[in-house]
PDB file of C-alpha atoms and ligand atoms in Angstrom:
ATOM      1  CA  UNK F   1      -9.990  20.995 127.392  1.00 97.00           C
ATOM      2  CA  UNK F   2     -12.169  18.551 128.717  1.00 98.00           C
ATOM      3  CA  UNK F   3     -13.516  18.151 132.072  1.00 98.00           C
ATOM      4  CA  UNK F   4     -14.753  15.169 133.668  1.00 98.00           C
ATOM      5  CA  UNK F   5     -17.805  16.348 136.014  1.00 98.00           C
ATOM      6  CA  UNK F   6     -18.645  13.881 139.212  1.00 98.00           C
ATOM      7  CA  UNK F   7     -21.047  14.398 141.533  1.00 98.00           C
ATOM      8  CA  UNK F   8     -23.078  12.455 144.563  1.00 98.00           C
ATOM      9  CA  UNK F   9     -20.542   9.703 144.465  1.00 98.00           C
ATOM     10  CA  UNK F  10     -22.106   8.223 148.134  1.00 98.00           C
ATOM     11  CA  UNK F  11     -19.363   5.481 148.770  1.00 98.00           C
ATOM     12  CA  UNK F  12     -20.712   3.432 145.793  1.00 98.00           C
ATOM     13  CA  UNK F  13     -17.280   2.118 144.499  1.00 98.00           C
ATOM     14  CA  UNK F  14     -19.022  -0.199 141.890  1.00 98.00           C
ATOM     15  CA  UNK F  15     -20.437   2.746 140.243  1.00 98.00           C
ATOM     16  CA  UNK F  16     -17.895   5.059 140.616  1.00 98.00           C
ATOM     17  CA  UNK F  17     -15.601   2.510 138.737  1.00 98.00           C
ATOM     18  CA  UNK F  18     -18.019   2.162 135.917  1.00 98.00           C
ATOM     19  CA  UNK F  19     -18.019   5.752 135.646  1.00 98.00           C
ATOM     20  CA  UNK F  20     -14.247   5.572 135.215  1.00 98.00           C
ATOM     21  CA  UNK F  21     -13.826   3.181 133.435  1.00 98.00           C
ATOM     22  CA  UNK F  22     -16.501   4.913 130.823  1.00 98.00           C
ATOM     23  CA  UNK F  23     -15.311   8.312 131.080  1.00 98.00           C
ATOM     24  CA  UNK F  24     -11.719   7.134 130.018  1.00 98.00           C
ATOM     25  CA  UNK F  25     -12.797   5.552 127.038  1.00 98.00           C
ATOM     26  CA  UNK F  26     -14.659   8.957 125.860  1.00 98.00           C
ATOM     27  CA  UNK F  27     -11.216  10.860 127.068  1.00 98.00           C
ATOM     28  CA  UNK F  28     -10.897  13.561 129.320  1.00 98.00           C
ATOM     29  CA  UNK F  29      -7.781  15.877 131.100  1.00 98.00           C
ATOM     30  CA  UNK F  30      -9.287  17.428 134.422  1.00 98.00           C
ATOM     31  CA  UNK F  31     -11.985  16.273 137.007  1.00 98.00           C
ATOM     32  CA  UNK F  32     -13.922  18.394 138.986  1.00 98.00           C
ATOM     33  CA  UNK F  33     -16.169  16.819 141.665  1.00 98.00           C
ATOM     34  CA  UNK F  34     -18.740  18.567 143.257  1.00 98.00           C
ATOM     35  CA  UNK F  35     -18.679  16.608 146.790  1.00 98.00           C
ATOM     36  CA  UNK F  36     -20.658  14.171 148.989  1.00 98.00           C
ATOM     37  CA  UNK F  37     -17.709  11.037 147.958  1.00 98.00           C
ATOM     38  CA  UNK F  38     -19.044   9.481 150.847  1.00 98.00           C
ATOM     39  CA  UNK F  39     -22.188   8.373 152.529  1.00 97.00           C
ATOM     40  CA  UNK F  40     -25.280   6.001 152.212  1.00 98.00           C
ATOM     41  CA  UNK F  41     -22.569   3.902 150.806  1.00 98.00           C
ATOM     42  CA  UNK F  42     -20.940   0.966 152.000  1.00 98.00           C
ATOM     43  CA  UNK F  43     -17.069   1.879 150.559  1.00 98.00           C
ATOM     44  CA  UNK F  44     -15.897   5.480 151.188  1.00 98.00           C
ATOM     45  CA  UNK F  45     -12.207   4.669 152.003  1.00 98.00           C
ATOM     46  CA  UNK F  46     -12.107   2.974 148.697  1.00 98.00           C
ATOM     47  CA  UNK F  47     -14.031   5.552 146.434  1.00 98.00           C
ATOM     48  CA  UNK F  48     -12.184   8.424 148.020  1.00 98.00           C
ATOM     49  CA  UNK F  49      -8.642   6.482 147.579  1.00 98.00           C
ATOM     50  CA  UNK F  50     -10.079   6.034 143.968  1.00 97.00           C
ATOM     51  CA  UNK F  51     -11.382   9.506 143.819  1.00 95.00           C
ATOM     52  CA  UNK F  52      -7.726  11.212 145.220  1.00 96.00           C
ATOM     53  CA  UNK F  53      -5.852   9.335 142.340  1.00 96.00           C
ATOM     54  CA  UNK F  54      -7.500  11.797 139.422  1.00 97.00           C
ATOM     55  CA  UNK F  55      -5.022  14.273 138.682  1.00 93.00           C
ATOM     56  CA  UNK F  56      -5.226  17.159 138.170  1.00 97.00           C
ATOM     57  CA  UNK F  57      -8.893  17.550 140.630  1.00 97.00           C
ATOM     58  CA  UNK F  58     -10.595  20.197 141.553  1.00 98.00           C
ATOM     59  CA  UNK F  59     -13.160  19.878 144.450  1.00 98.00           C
ATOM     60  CA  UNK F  60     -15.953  21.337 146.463  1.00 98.00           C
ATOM     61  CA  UNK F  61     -17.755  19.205 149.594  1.00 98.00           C
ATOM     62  CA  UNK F  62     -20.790  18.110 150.268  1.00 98.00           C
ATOM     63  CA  UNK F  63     -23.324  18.147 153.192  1.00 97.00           C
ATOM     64  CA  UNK F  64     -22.374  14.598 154.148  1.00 98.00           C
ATOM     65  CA  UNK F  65     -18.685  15.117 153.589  1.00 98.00           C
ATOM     66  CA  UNK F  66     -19.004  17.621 156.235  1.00 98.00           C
ATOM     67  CA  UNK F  67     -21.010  15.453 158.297  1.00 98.00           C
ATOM     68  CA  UNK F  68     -18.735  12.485 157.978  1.00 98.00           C
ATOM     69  CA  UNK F  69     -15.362  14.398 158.757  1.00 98.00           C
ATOM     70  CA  UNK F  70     -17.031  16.162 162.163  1.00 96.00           C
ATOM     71  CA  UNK F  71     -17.169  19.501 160.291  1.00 97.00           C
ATOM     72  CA  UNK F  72     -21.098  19.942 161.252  1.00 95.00           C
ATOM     73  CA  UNK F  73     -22.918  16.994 163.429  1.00 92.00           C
ATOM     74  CA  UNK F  74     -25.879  15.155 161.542  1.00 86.00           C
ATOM     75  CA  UNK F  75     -28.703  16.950 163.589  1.00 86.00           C
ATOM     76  CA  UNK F  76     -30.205  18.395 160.535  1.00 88.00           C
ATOM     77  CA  UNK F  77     -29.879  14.641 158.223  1.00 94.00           C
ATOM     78  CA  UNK F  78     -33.137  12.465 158.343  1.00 94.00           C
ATOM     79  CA  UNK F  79     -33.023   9.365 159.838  1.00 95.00           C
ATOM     80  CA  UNK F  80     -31.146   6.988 157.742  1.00 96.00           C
ATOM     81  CA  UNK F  81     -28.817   9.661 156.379  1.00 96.00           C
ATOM     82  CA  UNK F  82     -27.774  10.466 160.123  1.00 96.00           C
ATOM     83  CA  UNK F  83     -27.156   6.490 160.477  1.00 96.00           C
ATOM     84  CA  UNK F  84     -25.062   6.330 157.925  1.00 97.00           C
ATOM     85  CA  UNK F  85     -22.817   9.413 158.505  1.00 97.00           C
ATOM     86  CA  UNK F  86     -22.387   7.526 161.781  1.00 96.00           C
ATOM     87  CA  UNK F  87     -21.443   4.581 160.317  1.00 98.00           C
ATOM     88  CA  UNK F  88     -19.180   6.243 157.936  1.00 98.00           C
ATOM     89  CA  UNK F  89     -17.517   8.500 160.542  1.00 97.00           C
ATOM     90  CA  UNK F  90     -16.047   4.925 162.517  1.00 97.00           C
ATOM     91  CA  UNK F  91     -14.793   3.147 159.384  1.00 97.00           C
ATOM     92  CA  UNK F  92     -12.853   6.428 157.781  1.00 98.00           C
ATOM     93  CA  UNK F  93      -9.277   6.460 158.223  1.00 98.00           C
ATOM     94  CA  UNK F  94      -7.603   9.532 159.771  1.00 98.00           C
ATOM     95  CA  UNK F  95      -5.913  10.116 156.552  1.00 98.00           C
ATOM     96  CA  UNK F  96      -9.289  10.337 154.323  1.00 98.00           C
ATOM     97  CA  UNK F  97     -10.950  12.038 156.594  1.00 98.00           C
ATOM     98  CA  UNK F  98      -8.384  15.275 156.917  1.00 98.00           C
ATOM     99  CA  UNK F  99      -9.025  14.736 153.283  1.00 98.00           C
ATOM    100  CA  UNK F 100     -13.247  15.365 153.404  1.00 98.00           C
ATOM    101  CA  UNK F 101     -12.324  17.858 155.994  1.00 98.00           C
ATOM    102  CA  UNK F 102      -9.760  19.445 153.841  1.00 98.00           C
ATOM    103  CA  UNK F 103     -12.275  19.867 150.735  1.00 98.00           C
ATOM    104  CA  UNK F 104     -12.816  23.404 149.576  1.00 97.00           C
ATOM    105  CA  UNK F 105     -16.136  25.304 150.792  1.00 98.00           C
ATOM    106  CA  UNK F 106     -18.502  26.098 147.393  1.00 96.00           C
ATOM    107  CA  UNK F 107     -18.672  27.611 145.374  1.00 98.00           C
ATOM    108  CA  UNK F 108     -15.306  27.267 143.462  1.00 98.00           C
ATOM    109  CA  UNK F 109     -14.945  29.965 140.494  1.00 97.00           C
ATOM    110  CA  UNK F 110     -12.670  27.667 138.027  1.00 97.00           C
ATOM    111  CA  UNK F 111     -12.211  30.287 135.727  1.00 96.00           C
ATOM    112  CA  UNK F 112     -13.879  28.888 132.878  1.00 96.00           C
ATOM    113  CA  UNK F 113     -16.956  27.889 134.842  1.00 98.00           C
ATOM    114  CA  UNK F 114     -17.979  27.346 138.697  1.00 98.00           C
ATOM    115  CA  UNK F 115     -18.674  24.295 140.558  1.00 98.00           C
ATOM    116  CA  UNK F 116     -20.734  23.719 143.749  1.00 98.00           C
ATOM    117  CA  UNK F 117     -22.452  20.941 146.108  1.00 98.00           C
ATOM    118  CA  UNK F 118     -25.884  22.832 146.554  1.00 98.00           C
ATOM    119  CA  UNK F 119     -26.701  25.958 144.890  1.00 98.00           C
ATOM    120  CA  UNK F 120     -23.655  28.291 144.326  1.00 98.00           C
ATOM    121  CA  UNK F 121     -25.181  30.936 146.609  1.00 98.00           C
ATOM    122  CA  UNK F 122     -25.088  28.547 149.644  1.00 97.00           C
ATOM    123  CA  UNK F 123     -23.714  24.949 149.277  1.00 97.00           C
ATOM    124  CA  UNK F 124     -26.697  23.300 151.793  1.00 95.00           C
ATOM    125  CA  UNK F 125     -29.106  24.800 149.453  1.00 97.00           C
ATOM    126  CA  UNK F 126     -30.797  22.987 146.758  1.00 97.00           C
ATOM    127  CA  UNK F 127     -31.623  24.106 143.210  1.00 97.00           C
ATOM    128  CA  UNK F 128     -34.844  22.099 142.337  1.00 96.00           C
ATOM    129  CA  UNK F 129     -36.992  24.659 140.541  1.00 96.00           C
ATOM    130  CA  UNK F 130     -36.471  27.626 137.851  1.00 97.00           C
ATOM    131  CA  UNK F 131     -36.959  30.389 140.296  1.00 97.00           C
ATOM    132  CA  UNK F 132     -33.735  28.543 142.526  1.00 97.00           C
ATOM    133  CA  UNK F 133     -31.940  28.978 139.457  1.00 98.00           C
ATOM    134  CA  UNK F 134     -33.412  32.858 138.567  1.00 98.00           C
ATOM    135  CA  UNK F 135     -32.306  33.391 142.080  1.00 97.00           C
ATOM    136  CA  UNK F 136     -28.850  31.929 141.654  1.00 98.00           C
ATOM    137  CA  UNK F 137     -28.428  33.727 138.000  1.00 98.00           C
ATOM    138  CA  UNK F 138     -29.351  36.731 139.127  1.00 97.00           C
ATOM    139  CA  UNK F 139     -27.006  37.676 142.141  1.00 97.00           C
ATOM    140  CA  UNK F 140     -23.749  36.138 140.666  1.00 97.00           C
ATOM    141  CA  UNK F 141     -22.096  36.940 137.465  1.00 95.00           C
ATOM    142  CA  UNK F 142     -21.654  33.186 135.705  1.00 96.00           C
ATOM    143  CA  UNK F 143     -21.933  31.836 132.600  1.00 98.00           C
ATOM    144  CA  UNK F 144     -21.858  28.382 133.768  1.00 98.00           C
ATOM    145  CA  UNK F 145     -22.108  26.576 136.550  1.00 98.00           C
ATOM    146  CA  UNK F 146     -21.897  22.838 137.625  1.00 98.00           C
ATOM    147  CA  UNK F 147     -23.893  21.857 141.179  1.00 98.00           C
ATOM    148  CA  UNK F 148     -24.911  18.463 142.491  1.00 98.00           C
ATOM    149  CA  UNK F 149     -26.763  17.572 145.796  1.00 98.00           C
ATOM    150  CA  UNK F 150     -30.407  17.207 144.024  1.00 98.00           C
ATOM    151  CA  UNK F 151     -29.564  13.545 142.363  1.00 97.00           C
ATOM    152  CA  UNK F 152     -31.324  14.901 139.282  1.00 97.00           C
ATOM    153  CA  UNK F 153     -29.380  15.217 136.185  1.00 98.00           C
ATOM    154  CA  UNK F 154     -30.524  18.490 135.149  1.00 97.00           C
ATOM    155  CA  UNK F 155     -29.961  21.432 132.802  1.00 98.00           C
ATOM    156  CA  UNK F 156     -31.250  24.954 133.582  1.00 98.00           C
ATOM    157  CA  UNK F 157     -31.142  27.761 130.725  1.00 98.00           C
ATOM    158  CA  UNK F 158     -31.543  31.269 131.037  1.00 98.00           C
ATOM    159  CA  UNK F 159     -32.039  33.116 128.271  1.00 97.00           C
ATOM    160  CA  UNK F 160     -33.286  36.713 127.957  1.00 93.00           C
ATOM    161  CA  UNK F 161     -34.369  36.701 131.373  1.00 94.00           C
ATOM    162  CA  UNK F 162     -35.927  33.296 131.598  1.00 97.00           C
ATOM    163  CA  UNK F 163     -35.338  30.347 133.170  1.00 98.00           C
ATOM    164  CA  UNK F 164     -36.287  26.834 131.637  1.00 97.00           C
ATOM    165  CA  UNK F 165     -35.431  23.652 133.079  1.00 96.00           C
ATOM    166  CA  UNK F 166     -34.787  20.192 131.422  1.00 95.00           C
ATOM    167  CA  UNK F 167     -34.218  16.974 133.294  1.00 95.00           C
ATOM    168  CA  UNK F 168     -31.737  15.222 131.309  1.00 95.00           C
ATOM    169  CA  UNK F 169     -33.407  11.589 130.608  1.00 90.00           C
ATOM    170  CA  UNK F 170     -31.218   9.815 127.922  1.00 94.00           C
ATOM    171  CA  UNK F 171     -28.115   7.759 128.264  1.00 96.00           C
ATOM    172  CA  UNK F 172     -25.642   9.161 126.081  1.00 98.00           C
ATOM    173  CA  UNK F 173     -26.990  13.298 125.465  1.00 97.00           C
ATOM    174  CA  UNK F 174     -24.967  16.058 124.031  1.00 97.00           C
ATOM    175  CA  UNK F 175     -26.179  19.577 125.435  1.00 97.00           C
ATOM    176  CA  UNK F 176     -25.021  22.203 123.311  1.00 98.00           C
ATOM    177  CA  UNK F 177     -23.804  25.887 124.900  1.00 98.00           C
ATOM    178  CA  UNK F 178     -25.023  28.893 123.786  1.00 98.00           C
ATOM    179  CA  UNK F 179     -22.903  31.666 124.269  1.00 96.00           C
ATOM    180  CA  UNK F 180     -25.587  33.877 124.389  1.00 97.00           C
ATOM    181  CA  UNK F 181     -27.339  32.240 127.489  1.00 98.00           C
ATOM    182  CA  UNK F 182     -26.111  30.865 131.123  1.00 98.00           C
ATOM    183  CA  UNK F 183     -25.822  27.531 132.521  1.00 98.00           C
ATOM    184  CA  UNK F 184     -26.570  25.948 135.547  1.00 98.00           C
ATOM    185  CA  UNK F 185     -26.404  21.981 134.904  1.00 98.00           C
ATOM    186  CA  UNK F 186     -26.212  19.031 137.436  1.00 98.00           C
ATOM    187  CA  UNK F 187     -24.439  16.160 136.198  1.00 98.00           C
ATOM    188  CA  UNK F 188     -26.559  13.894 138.311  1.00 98.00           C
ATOM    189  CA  UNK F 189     -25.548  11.149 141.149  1.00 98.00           C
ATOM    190  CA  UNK F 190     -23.391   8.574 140.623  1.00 98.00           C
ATOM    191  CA  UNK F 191     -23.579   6.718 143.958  1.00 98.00           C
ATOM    192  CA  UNK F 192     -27.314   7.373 144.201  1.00 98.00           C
ATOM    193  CA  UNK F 193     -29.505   8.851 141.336  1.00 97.00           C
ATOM    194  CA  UNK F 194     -33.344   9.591 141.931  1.00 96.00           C
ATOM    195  CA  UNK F 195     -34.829  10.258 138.560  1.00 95.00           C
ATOM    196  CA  UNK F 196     -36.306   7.078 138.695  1.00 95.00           C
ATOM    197  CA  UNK F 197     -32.749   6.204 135.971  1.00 96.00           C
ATOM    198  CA  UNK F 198     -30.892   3.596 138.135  1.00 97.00           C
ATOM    199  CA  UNK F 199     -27.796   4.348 135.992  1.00 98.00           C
ATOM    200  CA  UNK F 200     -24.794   6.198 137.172  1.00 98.00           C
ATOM    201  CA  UNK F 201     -25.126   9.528 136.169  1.00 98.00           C
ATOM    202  CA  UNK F 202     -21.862  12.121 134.805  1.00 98.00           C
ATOM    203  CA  UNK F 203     -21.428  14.523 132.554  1.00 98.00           C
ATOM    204  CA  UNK F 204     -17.810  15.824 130.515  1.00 98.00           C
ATOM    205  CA  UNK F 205     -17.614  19.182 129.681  1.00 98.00           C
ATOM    206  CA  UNK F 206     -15.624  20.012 126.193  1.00 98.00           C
ATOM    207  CA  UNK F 207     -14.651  23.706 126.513  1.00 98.00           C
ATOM    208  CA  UNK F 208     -13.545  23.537 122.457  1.00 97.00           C
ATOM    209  CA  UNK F 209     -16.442  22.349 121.597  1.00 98.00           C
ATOM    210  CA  UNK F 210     -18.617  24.108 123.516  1.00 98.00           C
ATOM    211  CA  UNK F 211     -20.772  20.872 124.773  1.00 98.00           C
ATOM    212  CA  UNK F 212     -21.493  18.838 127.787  1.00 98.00           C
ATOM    213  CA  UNK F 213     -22.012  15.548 127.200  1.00 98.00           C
ATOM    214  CA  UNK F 214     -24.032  13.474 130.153  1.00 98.00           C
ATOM    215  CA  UNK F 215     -23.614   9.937 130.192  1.00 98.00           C
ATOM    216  CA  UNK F 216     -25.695   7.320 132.149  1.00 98.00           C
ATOM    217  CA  UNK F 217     -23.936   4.128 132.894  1.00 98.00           C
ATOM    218  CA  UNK F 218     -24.862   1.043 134.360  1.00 98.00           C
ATOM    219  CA  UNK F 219     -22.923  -0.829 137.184  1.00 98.00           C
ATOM    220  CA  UNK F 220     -22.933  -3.816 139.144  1.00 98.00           C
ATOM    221  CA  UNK F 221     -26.133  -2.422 141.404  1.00 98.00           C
ATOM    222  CA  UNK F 222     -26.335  -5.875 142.907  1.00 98.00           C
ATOM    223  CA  UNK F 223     -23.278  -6.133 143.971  1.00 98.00           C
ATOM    224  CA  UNK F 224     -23.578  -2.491 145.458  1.00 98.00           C
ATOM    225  CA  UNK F 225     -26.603  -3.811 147.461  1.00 98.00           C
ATOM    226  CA  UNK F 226     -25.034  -6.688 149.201  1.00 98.00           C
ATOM    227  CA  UNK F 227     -21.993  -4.732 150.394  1.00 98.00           C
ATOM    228  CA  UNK F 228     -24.739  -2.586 152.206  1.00 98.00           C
ATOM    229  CA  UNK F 229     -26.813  -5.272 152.973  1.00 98.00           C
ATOM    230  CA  UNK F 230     -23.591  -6.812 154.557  1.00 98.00           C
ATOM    231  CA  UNK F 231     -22.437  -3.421 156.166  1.00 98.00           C
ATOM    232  CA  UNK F 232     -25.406  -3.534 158.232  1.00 97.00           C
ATOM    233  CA  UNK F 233     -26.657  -0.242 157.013  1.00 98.00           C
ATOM    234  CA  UNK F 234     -30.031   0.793 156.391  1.00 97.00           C
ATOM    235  CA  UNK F 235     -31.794  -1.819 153.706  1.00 97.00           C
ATOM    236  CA  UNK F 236     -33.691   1.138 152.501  1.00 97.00           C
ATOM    237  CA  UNK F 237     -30.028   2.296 151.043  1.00 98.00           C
ATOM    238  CA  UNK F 238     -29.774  -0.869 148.925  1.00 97.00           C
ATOM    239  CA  UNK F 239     -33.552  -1.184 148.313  1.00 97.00           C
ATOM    240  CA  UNK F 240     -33.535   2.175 146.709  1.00 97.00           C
ATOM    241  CA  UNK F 241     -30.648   1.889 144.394  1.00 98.00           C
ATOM    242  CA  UNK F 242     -32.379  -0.536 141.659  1.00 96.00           C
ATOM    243  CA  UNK F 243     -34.945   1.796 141.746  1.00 94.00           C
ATOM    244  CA  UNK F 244     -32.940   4.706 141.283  1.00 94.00           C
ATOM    245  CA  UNK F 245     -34.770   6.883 143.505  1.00 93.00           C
TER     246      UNK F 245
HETATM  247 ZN1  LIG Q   1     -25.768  13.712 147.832  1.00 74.08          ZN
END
């Protein structure tokens, strides 16, 4: 089985079509997307309609799908962030936003592996740092686990006790599972990355093959940036997605 792994999608449609389109060529059966479809972006009605056509989906939200579908208010989002939830919130329609409200609270235990927005133990949370991920391994009983909400396409291995962490820099990298250590891996952002990769970022999970291939895929960031621009939302949010950080 394969599973296509999204993540941070931030109402970028131009990316999340390029991720798509990519992933279909490579071939996969489920998706699993590990929230925040919508925000900083300047098209969530037309990522999420994308996003709701994948069948069969599994799905956790995010901090800004909560934010945007009046689940929690923006108090604790910076500046910007806050503006755009606001922004968001009057251009949703009623029926995708029952949808972001709808989304399942993380973590999700999939059977074969967990997803989550933020760390599994809490979704605000982030996992940034080996000892997040110690923390995380040590109070819940997974082998693997997929998480977003960082925008850094990461792996971190634990393996007879300890925790090592690899930021995932190629465009095209095969990570191999060993079945005799656990998994926490971040696909990466594909509406926003900040690893300094400007690339959409994704990942496909082969459960035969016992590998996750992460992908990074470039989009029309231009045309991203001008639909923002255009929006009237922050420039900052355009500004920053050439530089993918
Ligand atoms: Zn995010």
């Amino acid at each position: 089985m394969r599973y296509l792994v999204l993540s941070d999608l931030h109402a970028n449609l131009e990316a999340t079509r390029a991720v798509l389109d990519d992933a279909r060529r490579l071939g996969f059966d489920e998706t699993v997307i590990l929230g925040d479809l919508v925000g900083y972006g300047a098209e969530p009605n037309e990522v999420i309609e994308l996003v709701r056509r994948l069948e069969p989906m599994h799905a956790v939200r995010g901090n800004h799908d909560k934010a945007a579908s009046g689940i929690t208010n923006a108090e604790t989002f910076h500046d910007v962030a806050r503006e755009a939830v606001m922004w968001t919130r009057e251009r949703l329609t009623g029926e995708n936003r029952r949808f972001l409200h709808g989304l399942t609270e993380g973590p999700a235990d999939l059977g074969k592996f967990w997803i989550a927005h933020g760390s599994p133990l809490d979704e605000e949370e982030y996992i940034l740092q080996a000892a997040d991920a110690h923390e995380t391994f040590s109070q819940l009983d997974l082998a693997l686990a997929f998480f977003g909400h960082t925008h850094f396409t990461s792996v971190f291995r634990l393996e007879g006790g300890a925790v090592s962490m690899a930021l995932v820099r190629g465009d095209d990298e095969l990570v191999r599972l060993d079945r005799k250590c656990r998994y926490l891996v971040n696909p990466g952002s594909i509406g926003q990355p900040r690893d300094c990769n400007p690339k959409a970022s994704y990942a496909i999970l082969d459960t035969r093959r016992e590998t996750i291939r992460v992908r990074r895929v470039a989009y029309d960031i231009a045309g991203a940036q001008a639909k923002i621009r255009k929006a009237g939302l922050p420039p900052v949010l355009a500004y920053r997605l050439a530089q993918g950080v």
